[in-house]
Amino acid sequence: MDKAIGIFDSGIGGLTVAREILRQLPQENIIYFGDTARVPYGTKSAKLVGKYAVQDAHFLTECGVKLLVVACNTVSAIGLRELSHQSSVPVIGVVESGCRTAVKATKEKKIGVIGTEATISSGIYPKTIKELDPDVQIMCKACPLFVPLVEEGRLDGEIPHLAVRAYLSSFKDEVDTLILGCTHYPMLRTVIEKEMGNRTTLIDSSKEIVIEVKELLRKKGLLTSTGQAANSHRYFVSDDPEKFKKMARLFLGEENIPVEEINIEEY
Ligand code: DGL
């Protein structure tokens, strides 16, 4: 059997990336790991996130995956280089593809970036964007309330609306392109769109990374060529599979996915 694509995240949020891979590459099997016991990563130190990322990658590599997709923006922002050096399989993160798409999309050369505290304070987004186009002006903001809102299933209505307004009112009219630099933020897309208005293009890293995944697999001759839809997807978590299953309904729209629990500290 062809090897699966490994995807990991600090928890459930990476299912936005899994969803896109399943949609755009239906012939590929995936193995997903969500570190639900240690989420959130976005408020932790770079050192700790780095250690967690190595363990997550180690687990998936032992499962025999052919590629590691780092769905978590926080890990992509602060731990990707280290992971790529250590890994025996190719590693791909979400930052670069999001930046590239944003630079192509901006007409006024004004890009906004939102993410977790760790992602924003890493400075990786402005650095990457400036490397692609030094003339772009960039505004960045950490939006720490967005992750708990999504985890509570509050995707619309007054509370997310107020939170989005509080964080993003200063971005309105200042940027024409906004990178959703966190796994959870695509779930708030409707509310963010309402606040920003239709003049702003939203860049969803989960969609953009799949284009790169496809291209990388093709170049390395690793694309699955059965021509049939894959159906051996596996999902692992480091805490309570039942809670993950419930949330997966929201993210994937699927009932009863098979979820197994592992002890990530062993890796
Ligand atoms: N997965 C994280 C990210 O994309 C968000 C949740 C967390 O803080 O762990 O940055």
PDB file of N, CA and C and ligand atoms in Angstrom, residues 9-11 13-14 38-44 71-75 94 115-116 119 147 151 181-185, ligand 1:
ATOM      1  N   ASP A   9      -0.681  18.804  14.349  1.00  0.00           N
ATOM      2  CA  ASP A   9      -1.038  20.114  14.882  1.00  0.00           C
ATOM      3  C   ASP A   9      -1.051  20.014  16.401  1.00  0.00           C
ATOM      4  N   SER A  10      -1.128  21.173  17.047  1.00  0.00           N
ATOM      5  CA  SER A  10      -1.224  21.186  18.500  1.00  0.00           C
ATOM      6  C   SER A  10      -2.537  20.561  18.982  1.00  0.00           C
ATOM      7  N   GLY A  11      -3.522  20.448  18.118  1.00  0.00           N
ATOM      8  CA  GLY A  11      -4.807  19.876  18.553  1.00  0.00           C
ATOM      9  C   GLY A  11      -5.712  19.619  17.376  1.00  0.00           C
ATOM     10  N   GLY A  13      -7.167  22.027  15.445  1.00  0.00           N
ATOM     11  CA  GLY A  13      -7.174  23.076  14.421  1.00  0.00           C
ATOM     12  C   GLY A  13      -6.625  22.611  13.080  1.00  0.00           C
ATOM     13  N   GLY A  14      -5.639  21.735  13.121  1.00  0.00           N
ATOM     14  CA  GLY A  14      -5.013  21.257  11.885  1.00  0.00           C
ATOM     15  C   GLY A  14      -5.966  20.477  11.001  1.00  0.00           C
ATOM     16  N   ARG A  38      -1.519  18.795  25.099  1.00  0.00           N
ATOM     17  CA  ARG A  38      -0.583  19.888  25.377  1.00  0.00           C
ATOM     18  C   ARG A  38      -0.960  21.187  24.660  1.00  0.00           C
ATOM     19  N   VAL A  39      -2.114  21.186  23.969  1.00  0.00           N
ATOM     20  CA  VAL A  39      -2.593  22.389  23.311  1.00  0.00           C
ATOM     21  C   VAL A  39      -2.921  23.438  24.398  1.00  0.00           C
ATOM     22  N   PRO A  40      -2.740  24.727  24.235  1.00  0.00           N
ATOM     23  CA  PRO A  40      -2.269  25.402  23.036  1.00  0.00           C
ATOM     24  C   PRO A  40      -0.745  25.510  22.981  1.00  0.00           C
ATOM     25  N   TYR A  41      -0.205  25.558  21.785  1.00  0.00           N
ATOM     26  CA  TYR A  41       1.221  25.816  21.598  1.00  0.00           C
ATOM     27  C   TYR A  41       1.478  27.325  21.499  1.00  0.00           C
ATOM     28  N   GLY A  42       0.466  28.038  21.040  1.00  0.00           N
ATOM     29  CA  GLY A  42       0.636  29.460  20.683  1.00  0.00           C
ATOM     30  C   GLY A  42       0.993  30.378  21.827  1.00  0.00           C
ATOM     31  N   THR A  43       0.828  29.907  23.064  1.00  0.00           N
ATOM     32  CA  THR A  43       1.161  30.752  24.214  1.00  0.00           C
ATOM     33  C   THR A  43       2.441  30.249  24.893  1.00  0.00           C
ATOM     34  N   LYS A  44       3.078  29.216  24.324  1.00  0.00           N
ATOM     35  CA  LYS A  44       4.247  28.609  24.979  1.00  0.00           C
ATOM     36  C   LYS A  44       5.557  29.137  24.394  1.00  0.00           C
ATOM     37  N   ALA A  71       0.745  21.397  10.087  1.00  0.00           N
ATOM     38  CA  ALA A  71      -0.463  22.218   9.921  1.00  0.00           C
ATOM     39  C   ALA A  71      -0.452  23.408  10.874  1.00  0.00           C
ATOM     40  N   CYS A  72       0.258  23.254  11.985  1.00  0.00           N
ATOM     41  CA  CYS A  72       0.265  24.282  13.028  1.00  0.00           C
ATOM     42  C   CYS A  72       1.126  25.476  12.602  1.00  0.00           C
ATOM     43  N   ASN A  73       0.520  26.647  12.576  1.00  0.00           N
ATOM     44  CA  ASN A  73       1.278  27.852  12.212  1.00  0.00           C
ATOM     45  C   ASN A  73       2.371  28.153  13.227  1.00  0.00           C
ATOM     46  N   THR A  74       2.068  27.905  14.503  1.00  0.00           N
ATOM     47  CA  THR A  74       3.047  28.208  15.547  1.00  0.00           C
ATOM     48  C   THR A  74       4.305  27.369  15.342  1.00  0.00           C
ATOM     49  N   VAL A  75       4.140  26.070  15.078  1.00  0.00           N
ATOM     50  CA  VAL A  75       5.310  25.217  14.834  1.00  0.00           C
ATOM     51  C   VAL A  75       5.975  25.616  13.514  1.00  0.00           C
ATOM     52  N   VAL A  94       3.190  25.817   6.856  1.00  0.00           N
ATOM     53  CA  VAL A  94       2.151  26.645   6.237  1.00  0.00           C
ATOM     54  C   VAL A  94       2.557  28.092   5.960  1.00  0.00           C
ATOM     55  N   GLY A 115      -2.303  35.869  13.936  1.00  0.00           N
ATOM     56  CA  GLY A 115      -1.886  34.528  14.371  1.00  0.00           C
ATOM     57  C   GLY A 115      -1.820  34.472  15.891  1.00  0.00           C
ATOM     58  N   THR A 116      -1.238  33.399  16.405  1.00  0.00           N
ATOM     59  CA  THR A 116      -1.077  33.288  17.859  1.00  0.00           C
ATOM     60  C   THR A 116       0.046  34.227  18.314  1.00  0.00           C
ATOM     61  N   THR A 119       3.436  32.908  17.098  1.00  0.00           N
ATOM     62  CA  THR A 119       3.645  33.107  15.655  1.00  0.00           C
ATOM     63  C   THR A 119       3.981  34.563  15.362  1.00  0.00           C
ATOM     64  N   VAL A 147      -8.679  31.353  19.162  1.00  0.00           N
ATOM     65  CA  VAL A 147      -8.570  29.880  19.304  1.00  0.00           C
ATOM     66  C   VAL A 147      -9.623  29.352  20.291  1.00  0.00           C
ATOM     67  N   GLU A 151     -12.687  26.692  19.575  1.00  0.00           N
ATOM     68  CA  GLU A 151     -12.756  25.434  20.338  1.00  0.00           C
ATOM     69  C   GLU A 151     -14.094  25.296  21.071  1.00  0.00           C
ATOM     70  N   GLY A 181      -3.200  33.451   9.774  1.00  0.00           N
ATOM     71  CA  GLY A 181      -1.996  32.686  10.111  1.00  0.00           C
ATOM     72  C   GLY A 181      -2.155  31.780  11.317  1.00  0.00           C
ATOM     73  N   CYS A 182      -3.233  31.049  11.366  1.00  0.00           N
ATOM     74  CA  CYS A 182      -3.469  30.119  12.480  1.00  0.00           C
ATOM     75  C   CYS A 182      -4.482  29.091  11.999  1.00  0.00           C
ATOM     76  N   THR A 183      -4.280  27.852  12.437  1.00  0.00           N
ATOM     77  CA  THR A 183      -5.156  26.761  11.995  1.00  0.00           C
ATOM     78  C   THR A 183      -6.643  27.044  12.217  1.00  0.00           C
ATOM     79  N   HIS A 184      -6.947  27.732  13.342  1.00  0.00           N
ATOM     80  CA  HIS A 184      -8.348  27.896  13.721  1.00  0.00           C
ATOM     81  C   HIS A 184      -9.065  29.021  12.970  1.00  0.00           C
ATOM     82  N   TYR A 185      -8.312  29.992  12.473  1.00  0.00           N
ATOM     83  CA  TYR A 185      -8.964  31.201  11.976  1.00  0.00           C
ATOM     84  C   TYR A 185      -9.852  30.992  10.742  1.00  0.00           C
TER      85      TYR A 185
HETATM   86  N1  DGL B   1      -2.421  25.325  15.923  1.00  0.00           N
HETATM   87  C1  DGL B   1      -2.085  26.630  16.453  1.00  0.00           C
HETATM   88  C2  DGL B   1      -1.593  27.526  15.298  1.00  0.00           C
HETATM   89  O1  DGL B   1      -1.929  27.335  14.154  1.00  0.00           O
HETATM   90  C3  DGL B   1      -3.249  27.270  17.154  1.00  0.00           C
HETATM   91  C4  DGL B   1      -3.600  26.622  18.473  1.00  0.00           C
HETATM   92  C5  DGL B   1      -2.482  26.663  19.481  1.00  0.00           C
HETATM   93  O2  DGL B   1      -2.162  27.747  20.005  1.00  0.00           O
HETATM   94  O3  DGL B   1      -1.919  25.623  19.731  1.00  0.00           O
HETATM   95  O4  DGL B   1      -0.847  28.428  15.538  1.00  0.00           O
END
